[in-house]
XYZ file of N, CA and C in Angstrom:
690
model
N 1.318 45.264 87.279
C 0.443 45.954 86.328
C 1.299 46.634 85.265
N 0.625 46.781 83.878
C 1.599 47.045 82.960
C 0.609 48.202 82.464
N 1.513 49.613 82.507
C 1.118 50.860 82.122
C 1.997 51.328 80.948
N 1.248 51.899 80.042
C 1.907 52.821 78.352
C 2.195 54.121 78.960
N 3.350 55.002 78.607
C 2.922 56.588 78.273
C 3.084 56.572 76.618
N 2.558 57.895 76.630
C 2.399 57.472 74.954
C 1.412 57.259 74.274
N 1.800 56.993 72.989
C 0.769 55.793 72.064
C 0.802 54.358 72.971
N -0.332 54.099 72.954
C -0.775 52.353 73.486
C 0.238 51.274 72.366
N 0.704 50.397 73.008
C 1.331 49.294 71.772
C 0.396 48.815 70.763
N -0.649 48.891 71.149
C -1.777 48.368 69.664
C -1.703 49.528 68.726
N -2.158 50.728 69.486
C -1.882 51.789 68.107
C -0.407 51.842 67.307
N 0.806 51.472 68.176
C 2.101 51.554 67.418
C 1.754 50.715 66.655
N 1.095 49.165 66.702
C 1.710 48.134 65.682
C 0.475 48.743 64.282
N -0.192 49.183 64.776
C -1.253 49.973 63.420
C -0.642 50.931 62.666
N -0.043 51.726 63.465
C 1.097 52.495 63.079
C 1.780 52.154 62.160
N 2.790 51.073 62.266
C 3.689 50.626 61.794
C 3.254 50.195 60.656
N 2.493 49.452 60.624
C 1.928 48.330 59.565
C 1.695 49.312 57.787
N 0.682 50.489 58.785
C 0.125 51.624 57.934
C 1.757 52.369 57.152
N 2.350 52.723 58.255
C 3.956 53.205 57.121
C 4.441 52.380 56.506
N 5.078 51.221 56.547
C 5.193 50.203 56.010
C 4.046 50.209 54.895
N 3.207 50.323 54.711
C 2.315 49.833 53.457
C 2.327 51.383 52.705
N 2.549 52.739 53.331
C 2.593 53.453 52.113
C 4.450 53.522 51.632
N 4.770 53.378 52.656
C 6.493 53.357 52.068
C 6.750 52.193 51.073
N 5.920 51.094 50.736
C 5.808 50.320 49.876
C 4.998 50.653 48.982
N 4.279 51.471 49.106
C 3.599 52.075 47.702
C 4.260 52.726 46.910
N 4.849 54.094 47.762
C 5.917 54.835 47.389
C 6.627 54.722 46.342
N 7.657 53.310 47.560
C 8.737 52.857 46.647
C 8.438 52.789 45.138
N 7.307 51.895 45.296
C 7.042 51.201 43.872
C 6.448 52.078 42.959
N 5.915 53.706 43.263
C 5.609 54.761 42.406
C 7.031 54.971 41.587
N 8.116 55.434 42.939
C 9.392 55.769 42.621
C 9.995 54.951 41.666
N 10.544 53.945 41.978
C 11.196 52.598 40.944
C 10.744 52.664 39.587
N 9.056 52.886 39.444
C 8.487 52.576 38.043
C 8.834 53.883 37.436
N 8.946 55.013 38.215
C 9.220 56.418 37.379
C 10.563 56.460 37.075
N 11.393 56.160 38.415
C 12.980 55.901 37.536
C 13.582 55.439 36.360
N 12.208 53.480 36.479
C 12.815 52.825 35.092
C 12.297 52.907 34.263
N 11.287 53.828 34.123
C 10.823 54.178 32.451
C 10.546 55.566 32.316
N 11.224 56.271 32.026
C 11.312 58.152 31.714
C 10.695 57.970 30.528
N 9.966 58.328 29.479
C 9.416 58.495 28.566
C 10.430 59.731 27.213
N 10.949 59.270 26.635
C 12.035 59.914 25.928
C 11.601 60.085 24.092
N 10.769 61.044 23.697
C 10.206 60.862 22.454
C 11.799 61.318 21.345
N 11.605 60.849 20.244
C 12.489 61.067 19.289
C 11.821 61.139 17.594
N 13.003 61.361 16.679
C 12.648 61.456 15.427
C 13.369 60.605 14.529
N 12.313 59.792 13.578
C 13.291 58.888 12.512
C 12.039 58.578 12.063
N 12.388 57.503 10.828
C 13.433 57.240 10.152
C 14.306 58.321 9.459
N 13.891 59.342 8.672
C 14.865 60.278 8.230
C 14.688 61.532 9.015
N 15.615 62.030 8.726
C 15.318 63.241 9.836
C 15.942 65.173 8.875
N 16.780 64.640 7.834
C 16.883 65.688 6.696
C 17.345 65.006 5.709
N 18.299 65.746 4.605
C 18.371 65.232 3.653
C 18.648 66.611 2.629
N 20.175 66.358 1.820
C 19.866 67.340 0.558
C 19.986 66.429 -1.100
N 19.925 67.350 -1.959
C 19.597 66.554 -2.979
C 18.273 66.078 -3.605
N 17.067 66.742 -3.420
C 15.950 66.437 -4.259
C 15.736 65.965 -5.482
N 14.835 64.672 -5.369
C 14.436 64.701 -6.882
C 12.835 64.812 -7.141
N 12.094 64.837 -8.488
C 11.113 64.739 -8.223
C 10.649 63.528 -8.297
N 9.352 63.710 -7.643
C 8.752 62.073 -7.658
C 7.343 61.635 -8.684
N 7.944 61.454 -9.789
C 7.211 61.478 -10.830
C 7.130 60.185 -11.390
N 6.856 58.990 -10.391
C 6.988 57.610 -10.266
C 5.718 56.841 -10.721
N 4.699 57.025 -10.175
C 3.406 55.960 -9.672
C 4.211 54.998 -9.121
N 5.018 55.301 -7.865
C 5.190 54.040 -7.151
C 5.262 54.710 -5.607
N 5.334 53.406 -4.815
C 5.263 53.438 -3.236
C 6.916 53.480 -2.845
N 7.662 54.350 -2.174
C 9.028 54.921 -1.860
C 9.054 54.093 -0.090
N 9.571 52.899 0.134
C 9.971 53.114 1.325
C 11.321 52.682 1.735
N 11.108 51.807 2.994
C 12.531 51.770 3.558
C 12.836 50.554 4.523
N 13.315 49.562 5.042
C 13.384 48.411 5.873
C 14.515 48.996 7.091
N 13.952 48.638 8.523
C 14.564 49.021 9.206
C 14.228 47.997 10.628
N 15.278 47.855 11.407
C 15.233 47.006 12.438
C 15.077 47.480 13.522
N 13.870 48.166 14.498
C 14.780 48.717 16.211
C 15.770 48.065 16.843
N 16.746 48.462 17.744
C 17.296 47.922 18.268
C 16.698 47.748 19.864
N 15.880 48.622 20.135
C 15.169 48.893 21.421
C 13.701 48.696 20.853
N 12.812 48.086 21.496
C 11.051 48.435 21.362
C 10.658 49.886 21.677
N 10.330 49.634 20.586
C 9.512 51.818 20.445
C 8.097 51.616 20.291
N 7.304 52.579 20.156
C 5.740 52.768 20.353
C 5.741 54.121 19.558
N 5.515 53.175 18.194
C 4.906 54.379 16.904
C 3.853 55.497 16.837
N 3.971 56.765 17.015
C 2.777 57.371 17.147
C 2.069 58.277 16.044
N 2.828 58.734 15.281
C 2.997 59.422 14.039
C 3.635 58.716 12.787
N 3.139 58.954 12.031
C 3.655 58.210 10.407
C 3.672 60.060 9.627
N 4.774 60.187 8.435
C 5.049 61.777 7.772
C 5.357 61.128 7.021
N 5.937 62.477 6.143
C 6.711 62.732 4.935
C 7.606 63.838 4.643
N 8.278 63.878 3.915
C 9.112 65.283 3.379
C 8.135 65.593 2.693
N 8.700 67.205 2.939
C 7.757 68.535 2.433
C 8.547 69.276 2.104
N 8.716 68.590 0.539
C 9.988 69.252 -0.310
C 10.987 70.663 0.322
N 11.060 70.597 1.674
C 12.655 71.416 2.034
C 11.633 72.681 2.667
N 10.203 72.279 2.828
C 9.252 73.205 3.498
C 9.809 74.801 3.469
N 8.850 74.932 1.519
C 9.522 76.148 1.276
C 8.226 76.955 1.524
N 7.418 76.724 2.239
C 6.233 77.832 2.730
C 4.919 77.113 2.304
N 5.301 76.492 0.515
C 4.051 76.006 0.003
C 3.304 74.876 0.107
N 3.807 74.193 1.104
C 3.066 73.176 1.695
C 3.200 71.810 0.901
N 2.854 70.597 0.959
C 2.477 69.618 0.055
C 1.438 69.878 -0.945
N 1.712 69.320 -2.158
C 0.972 69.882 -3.329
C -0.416 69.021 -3.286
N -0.216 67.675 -2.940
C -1.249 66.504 -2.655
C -1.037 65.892 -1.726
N -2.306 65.518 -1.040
C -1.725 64.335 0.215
C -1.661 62.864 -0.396
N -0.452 62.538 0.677
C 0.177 61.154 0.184
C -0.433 59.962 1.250
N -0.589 58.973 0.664
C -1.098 57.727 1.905
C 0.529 57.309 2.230
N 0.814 57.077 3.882
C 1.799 56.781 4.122
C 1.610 55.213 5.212
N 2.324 54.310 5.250
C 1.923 52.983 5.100
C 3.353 52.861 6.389
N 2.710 51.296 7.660
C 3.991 51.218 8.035
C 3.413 49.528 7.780
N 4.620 48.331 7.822
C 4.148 47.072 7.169
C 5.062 46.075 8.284
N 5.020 44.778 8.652
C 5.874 43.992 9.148
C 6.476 43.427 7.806
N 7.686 42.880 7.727
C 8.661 41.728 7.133
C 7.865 41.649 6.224
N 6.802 40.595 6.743
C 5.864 39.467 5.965
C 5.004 40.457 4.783
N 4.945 41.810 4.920
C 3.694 42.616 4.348
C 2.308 42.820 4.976
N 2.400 42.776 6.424
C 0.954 42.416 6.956
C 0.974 44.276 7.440
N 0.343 44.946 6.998
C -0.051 46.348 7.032
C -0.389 46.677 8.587
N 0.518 47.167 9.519
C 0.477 47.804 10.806
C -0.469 49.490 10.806
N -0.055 50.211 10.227
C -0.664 51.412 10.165
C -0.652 51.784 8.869
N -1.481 52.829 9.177
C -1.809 53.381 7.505
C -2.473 55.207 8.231
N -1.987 56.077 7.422
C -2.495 57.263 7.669
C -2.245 57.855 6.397
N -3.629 59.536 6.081
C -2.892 59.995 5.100
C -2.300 61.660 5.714
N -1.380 62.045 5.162
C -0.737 63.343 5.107
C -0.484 64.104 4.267
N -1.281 65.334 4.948
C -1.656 66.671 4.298
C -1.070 67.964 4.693
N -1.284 68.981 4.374
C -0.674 70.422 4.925
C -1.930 71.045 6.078
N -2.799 69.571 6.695
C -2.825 69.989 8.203
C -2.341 68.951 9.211
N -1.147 68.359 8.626
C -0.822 67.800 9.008
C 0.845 68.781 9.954
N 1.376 68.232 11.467
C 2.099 68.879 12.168
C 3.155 69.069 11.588
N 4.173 70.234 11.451
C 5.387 70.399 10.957
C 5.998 70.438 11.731
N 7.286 69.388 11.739
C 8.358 68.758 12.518
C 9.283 69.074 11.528
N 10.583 69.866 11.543
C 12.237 70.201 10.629
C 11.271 70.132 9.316
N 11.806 68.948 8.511
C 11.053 68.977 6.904
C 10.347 68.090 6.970
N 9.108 67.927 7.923
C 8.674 66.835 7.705
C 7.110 67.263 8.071
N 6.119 66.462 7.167
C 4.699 66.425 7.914
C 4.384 65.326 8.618
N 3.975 65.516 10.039
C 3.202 64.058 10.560
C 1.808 64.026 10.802
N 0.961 62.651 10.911
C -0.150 62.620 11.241
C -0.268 61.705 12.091
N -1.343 62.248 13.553
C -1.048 60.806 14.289
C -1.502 59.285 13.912
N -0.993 58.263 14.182
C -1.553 57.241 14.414
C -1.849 56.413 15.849
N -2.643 55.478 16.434
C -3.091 54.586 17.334
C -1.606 54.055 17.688
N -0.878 54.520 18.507
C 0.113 54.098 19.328
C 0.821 52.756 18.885
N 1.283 51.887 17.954
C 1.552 50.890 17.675
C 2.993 50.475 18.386
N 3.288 49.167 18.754
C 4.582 48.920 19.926
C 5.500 47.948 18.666
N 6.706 48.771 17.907
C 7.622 47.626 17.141
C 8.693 46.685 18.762
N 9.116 45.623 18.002
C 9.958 44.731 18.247
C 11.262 44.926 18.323
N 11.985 45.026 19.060
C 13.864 45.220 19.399
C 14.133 43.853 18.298
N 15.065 43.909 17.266
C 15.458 42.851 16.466
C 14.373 42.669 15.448
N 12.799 43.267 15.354
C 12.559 42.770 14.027
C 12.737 43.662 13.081
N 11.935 43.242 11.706
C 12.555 44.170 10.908
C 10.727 45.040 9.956
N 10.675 45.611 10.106
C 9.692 46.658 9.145
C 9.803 47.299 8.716
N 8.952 47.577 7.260
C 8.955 48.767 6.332
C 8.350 49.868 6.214
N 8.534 51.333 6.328
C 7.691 52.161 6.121
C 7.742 52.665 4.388
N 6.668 53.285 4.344
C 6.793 53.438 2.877
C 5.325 54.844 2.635
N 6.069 55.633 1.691
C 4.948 56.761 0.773
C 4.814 56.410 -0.755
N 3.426 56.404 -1.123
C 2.713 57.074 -2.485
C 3.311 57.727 -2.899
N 3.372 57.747 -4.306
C 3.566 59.312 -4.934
C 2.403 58.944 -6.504
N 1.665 59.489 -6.985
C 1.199 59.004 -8.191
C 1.892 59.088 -9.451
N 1.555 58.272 -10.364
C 2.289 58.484 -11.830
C 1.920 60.009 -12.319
N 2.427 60.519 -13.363
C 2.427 61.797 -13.725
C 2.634 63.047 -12.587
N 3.097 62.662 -11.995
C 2.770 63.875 -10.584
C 4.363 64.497 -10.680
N 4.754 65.699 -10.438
C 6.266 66.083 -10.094
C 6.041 67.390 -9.098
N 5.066 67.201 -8.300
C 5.073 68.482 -7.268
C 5.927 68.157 -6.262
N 5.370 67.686 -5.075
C 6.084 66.918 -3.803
C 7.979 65.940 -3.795
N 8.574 66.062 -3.504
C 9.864 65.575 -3.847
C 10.211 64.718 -2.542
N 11.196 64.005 -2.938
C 11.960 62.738 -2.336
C 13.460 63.223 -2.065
N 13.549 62.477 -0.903
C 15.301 63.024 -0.115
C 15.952 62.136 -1.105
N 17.087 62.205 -2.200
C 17.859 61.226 -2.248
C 19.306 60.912 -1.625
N 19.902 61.840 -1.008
C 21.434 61.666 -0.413
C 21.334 62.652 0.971
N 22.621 62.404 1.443
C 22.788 63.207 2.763
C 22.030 63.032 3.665
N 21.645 61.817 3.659
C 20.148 61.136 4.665
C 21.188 61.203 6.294
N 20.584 61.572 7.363
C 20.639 61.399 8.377
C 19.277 60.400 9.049
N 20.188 59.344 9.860
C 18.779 58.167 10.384
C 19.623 58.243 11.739
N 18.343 57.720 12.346
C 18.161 57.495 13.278
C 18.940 55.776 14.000
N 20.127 55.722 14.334
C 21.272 54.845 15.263
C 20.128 53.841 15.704
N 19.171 54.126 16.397
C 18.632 52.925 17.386
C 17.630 52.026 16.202
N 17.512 52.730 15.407
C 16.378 51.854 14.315
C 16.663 50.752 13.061
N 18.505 51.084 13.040
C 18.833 50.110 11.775
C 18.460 50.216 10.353
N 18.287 51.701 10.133
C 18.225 51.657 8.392
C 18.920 51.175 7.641
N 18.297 50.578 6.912
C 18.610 49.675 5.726
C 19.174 50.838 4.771
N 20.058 50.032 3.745
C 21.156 51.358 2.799
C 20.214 51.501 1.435
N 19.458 50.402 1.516
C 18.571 50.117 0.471
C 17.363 50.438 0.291
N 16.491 51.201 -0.636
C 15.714 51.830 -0.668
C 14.388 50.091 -0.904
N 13.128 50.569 -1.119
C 12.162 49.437 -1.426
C 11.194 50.070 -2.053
N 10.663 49.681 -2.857
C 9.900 49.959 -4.191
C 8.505 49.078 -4.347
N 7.943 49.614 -4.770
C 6.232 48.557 -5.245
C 5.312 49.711 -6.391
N 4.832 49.413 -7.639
C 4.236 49.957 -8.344
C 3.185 49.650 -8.054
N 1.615 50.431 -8.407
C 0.716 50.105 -8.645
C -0.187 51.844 -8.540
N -1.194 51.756 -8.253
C -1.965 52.903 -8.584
C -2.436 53.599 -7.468
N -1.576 53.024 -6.105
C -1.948 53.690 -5.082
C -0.995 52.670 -3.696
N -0.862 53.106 -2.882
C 0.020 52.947 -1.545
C -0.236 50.714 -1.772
N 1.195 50.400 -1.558
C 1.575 48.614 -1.571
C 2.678 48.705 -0.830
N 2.858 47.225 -0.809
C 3.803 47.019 0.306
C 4.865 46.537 -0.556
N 5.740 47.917 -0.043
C 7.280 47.795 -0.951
C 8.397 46.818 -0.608
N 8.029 45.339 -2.030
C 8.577 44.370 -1.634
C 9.605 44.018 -3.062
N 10.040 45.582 -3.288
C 11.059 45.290 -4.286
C 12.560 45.893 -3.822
N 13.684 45.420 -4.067
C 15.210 46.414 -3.388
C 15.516 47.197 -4.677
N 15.709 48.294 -4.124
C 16.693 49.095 -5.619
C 17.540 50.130 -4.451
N 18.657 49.708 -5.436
C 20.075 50.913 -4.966
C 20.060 51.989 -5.032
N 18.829 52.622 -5.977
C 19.308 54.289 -5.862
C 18.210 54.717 -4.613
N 18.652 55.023 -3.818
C 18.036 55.628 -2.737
C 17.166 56.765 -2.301
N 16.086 56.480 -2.448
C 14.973 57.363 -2.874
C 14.089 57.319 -1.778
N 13.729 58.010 -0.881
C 12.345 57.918 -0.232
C 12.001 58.885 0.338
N 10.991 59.137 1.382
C 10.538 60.322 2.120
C 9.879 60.215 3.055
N 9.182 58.685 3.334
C 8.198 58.301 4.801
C 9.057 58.430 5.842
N 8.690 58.943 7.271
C 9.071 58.960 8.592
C 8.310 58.701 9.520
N 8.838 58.738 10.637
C 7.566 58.048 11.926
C 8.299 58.762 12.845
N 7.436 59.349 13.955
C 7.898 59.572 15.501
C 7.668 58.459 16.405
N 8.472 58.388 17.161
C 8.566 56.710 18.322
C 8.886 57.495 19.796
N 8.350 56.781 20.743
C 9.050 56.770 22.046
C 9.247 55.787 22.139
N 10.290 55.352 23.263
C 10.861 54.581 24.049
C 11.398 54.658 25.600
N 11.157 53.448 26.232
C 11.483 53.752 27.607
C 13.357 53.761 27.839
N 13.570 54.923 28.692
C 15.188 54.664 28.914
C 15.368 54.279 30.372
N 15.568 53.543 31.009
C 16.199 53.406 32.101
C 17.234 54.241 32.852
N 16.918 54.167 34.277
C 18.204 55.382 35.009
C 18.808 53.831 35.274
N 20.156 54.461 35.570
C 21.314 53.703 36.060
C 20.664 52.869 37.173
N 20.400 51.497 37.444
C 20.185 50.870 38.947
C 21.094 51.395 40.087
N 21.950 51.330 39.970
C 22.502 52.060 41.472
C 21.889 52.781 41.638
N 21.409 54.133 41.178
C 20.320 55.197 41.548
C 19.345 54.728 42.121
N 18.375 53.990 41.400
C 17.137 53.310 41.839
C 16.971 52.558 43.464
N 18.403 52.066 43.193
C 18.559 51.266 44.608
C 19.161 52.255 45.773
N 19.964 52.819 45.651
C 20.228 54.331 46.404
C 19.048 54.645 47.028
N 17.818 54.898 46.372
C 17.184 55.732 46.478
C 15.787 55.110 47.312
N 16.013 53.636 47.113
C 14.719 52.919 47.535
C 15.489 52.245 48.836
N 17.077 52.577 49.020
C 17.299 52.109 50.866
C 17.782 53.544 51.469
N 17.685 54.700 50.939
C 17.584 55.389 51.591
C 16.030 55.798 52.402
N 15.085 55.295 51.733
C 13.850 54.620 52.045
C 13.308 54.522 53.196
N 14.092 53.291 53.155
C 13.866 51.800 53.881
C 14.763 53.033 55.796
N 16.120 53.644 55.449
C 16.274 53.938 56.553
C 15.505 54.851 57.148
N 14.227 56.042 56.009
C 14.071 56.885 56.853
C 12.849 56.052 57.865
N 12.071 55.003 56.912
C 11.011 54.400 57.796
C 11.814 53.296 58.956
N 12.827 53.122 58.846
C 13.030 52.321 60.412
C 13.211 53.172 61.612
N 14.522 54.410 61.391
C 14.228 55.453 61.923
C 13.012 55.942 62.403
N 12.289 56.146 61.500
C 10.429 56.738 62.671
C 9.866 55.589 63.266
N 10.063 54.353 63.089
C 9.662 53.278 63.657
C 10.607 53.143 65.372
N 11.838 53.285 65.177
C 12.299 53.519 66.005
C 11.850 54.835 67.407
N 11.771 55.482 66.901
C 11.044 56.636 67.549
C 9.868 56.416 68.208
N 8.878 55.855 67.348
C 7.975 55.823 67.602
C 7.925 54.415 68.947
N 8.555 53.339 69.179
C 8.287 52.547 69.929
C 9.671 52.999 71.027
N 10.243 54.310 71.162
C 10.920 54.537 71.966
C 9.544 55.844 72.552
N 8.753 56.643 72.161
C 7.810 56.873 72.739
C 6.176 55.867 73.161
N 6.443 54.953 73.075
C 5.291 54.273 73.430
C 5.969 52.933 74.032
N 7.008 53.194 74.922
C 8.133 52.247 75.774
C 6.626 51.794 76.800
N 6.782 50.466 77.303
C 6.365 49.951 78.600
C 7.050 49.662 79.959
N 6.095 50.136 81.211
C 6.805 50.346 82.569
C 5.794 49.664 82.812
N 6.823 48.849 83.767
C 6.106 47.811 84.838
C 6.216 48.538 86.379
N 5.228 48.262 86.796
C 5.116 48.722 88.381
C 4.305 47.989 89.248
């Protein structure tokens, strides 16, 4: 006759099955939080001295490549060195692929968020491409000289690939700036996240240190629910 002390062997293997399936849930909570931390940042420009005014009727932007896939959430502008008085007019600020096919569009005002010298407004989460290339770009109207443009001492943003070259388009309101000019003029920006990865050794560290604490209680557990024959 075969007698348990203990848990019965049917409840261990229920047991088992049940840890095993949340230590595999776990894991896979853990792993996905390791390899994507959520890391927000700022670009395309981020300051700038040297103002000019922008007394154009044209669209000011800029061509730039990620090097990583980001997820656009905000489109801005400079706010001439945000001397208290806010933007004089709101500007339509434009983001475009290569081709000119218009990704976002928002406009920005002085209720719009103040970030260093910059106003943002949100936009619908948009996901760019590692290696392609897009333009952001601001309005300014003809006759206008309130609101001003960064021209030198530009600080950009490493992971995005700014172009040295400014991009240009006339007309009577926000286009897709598909002209190059050298003097370097603009003021559109965007906020992005991106996922960063932890080191894999960590990840894996961490998902067989795991694995030993559930063999360990497995162990235990079928050293209290041993069978005696008598």
């Amino acid at each position: 006759m075969i007698r348990t002390f203990g848990t019965s062997v049917d409840a261990l293997v229920v047991d088992g099955k049940a840890a095993v399936a949340r230590f595999c849930a776990m894991a896979g909570l853990l792993l996905a939080a390791c390899l994507a931390e959520q890391v927000q940042a700022s670009s395309v420009l981020y300051d700038g001295t040297g103002f000019n005014d922008a007394n154009y009727g044209l669209t000011f932007g800029v061509e730039f490549s990620p090097g990583v896939d980001i997820d656009v959430t905000m489109l801005g502008i400079f706010d001439g060195g945000m001397d208290g008085s806010g933007l004089e007019i709101a500007h339509d600020v434009g983001l475009w692929s290569q081709s000119g096919q218009m990704l976002a569009h928002v406009m920005v005002d002085n209720s719009a968020v103040q970030i260093n010298d910059f106003r943002f407004s949100s936009i619908q989460a948009i996901t760019l491409f590692a290696g392609n290339t897009y333009v952001i770009g601001a309005y300014y109207p003809m006759n206008f000289a309130g609101d001003k443009l960064v021209a030198t001492a530009l600080n950009t943003d490493p992971l995005l690939g700014v172009s040295s070259s400014a991009r240009l388009a006339g007309g009577p309101g926000l286009a897709f700036p598909d002209l190059t000019h050298a003097d370097f003029r603009l003021s559109a920006n965007l906020i992005y996240t991106h996922a960063t990865a932890v080191p894999l050794p960590a990840a894996v560290w961490l998902f067989s240190a795991g694995l030993l604490v559930l063999s360990s209680g497995i162990r235990r557990a079928n050293g209290r629910g041993r069978k005696v024959i008598v």
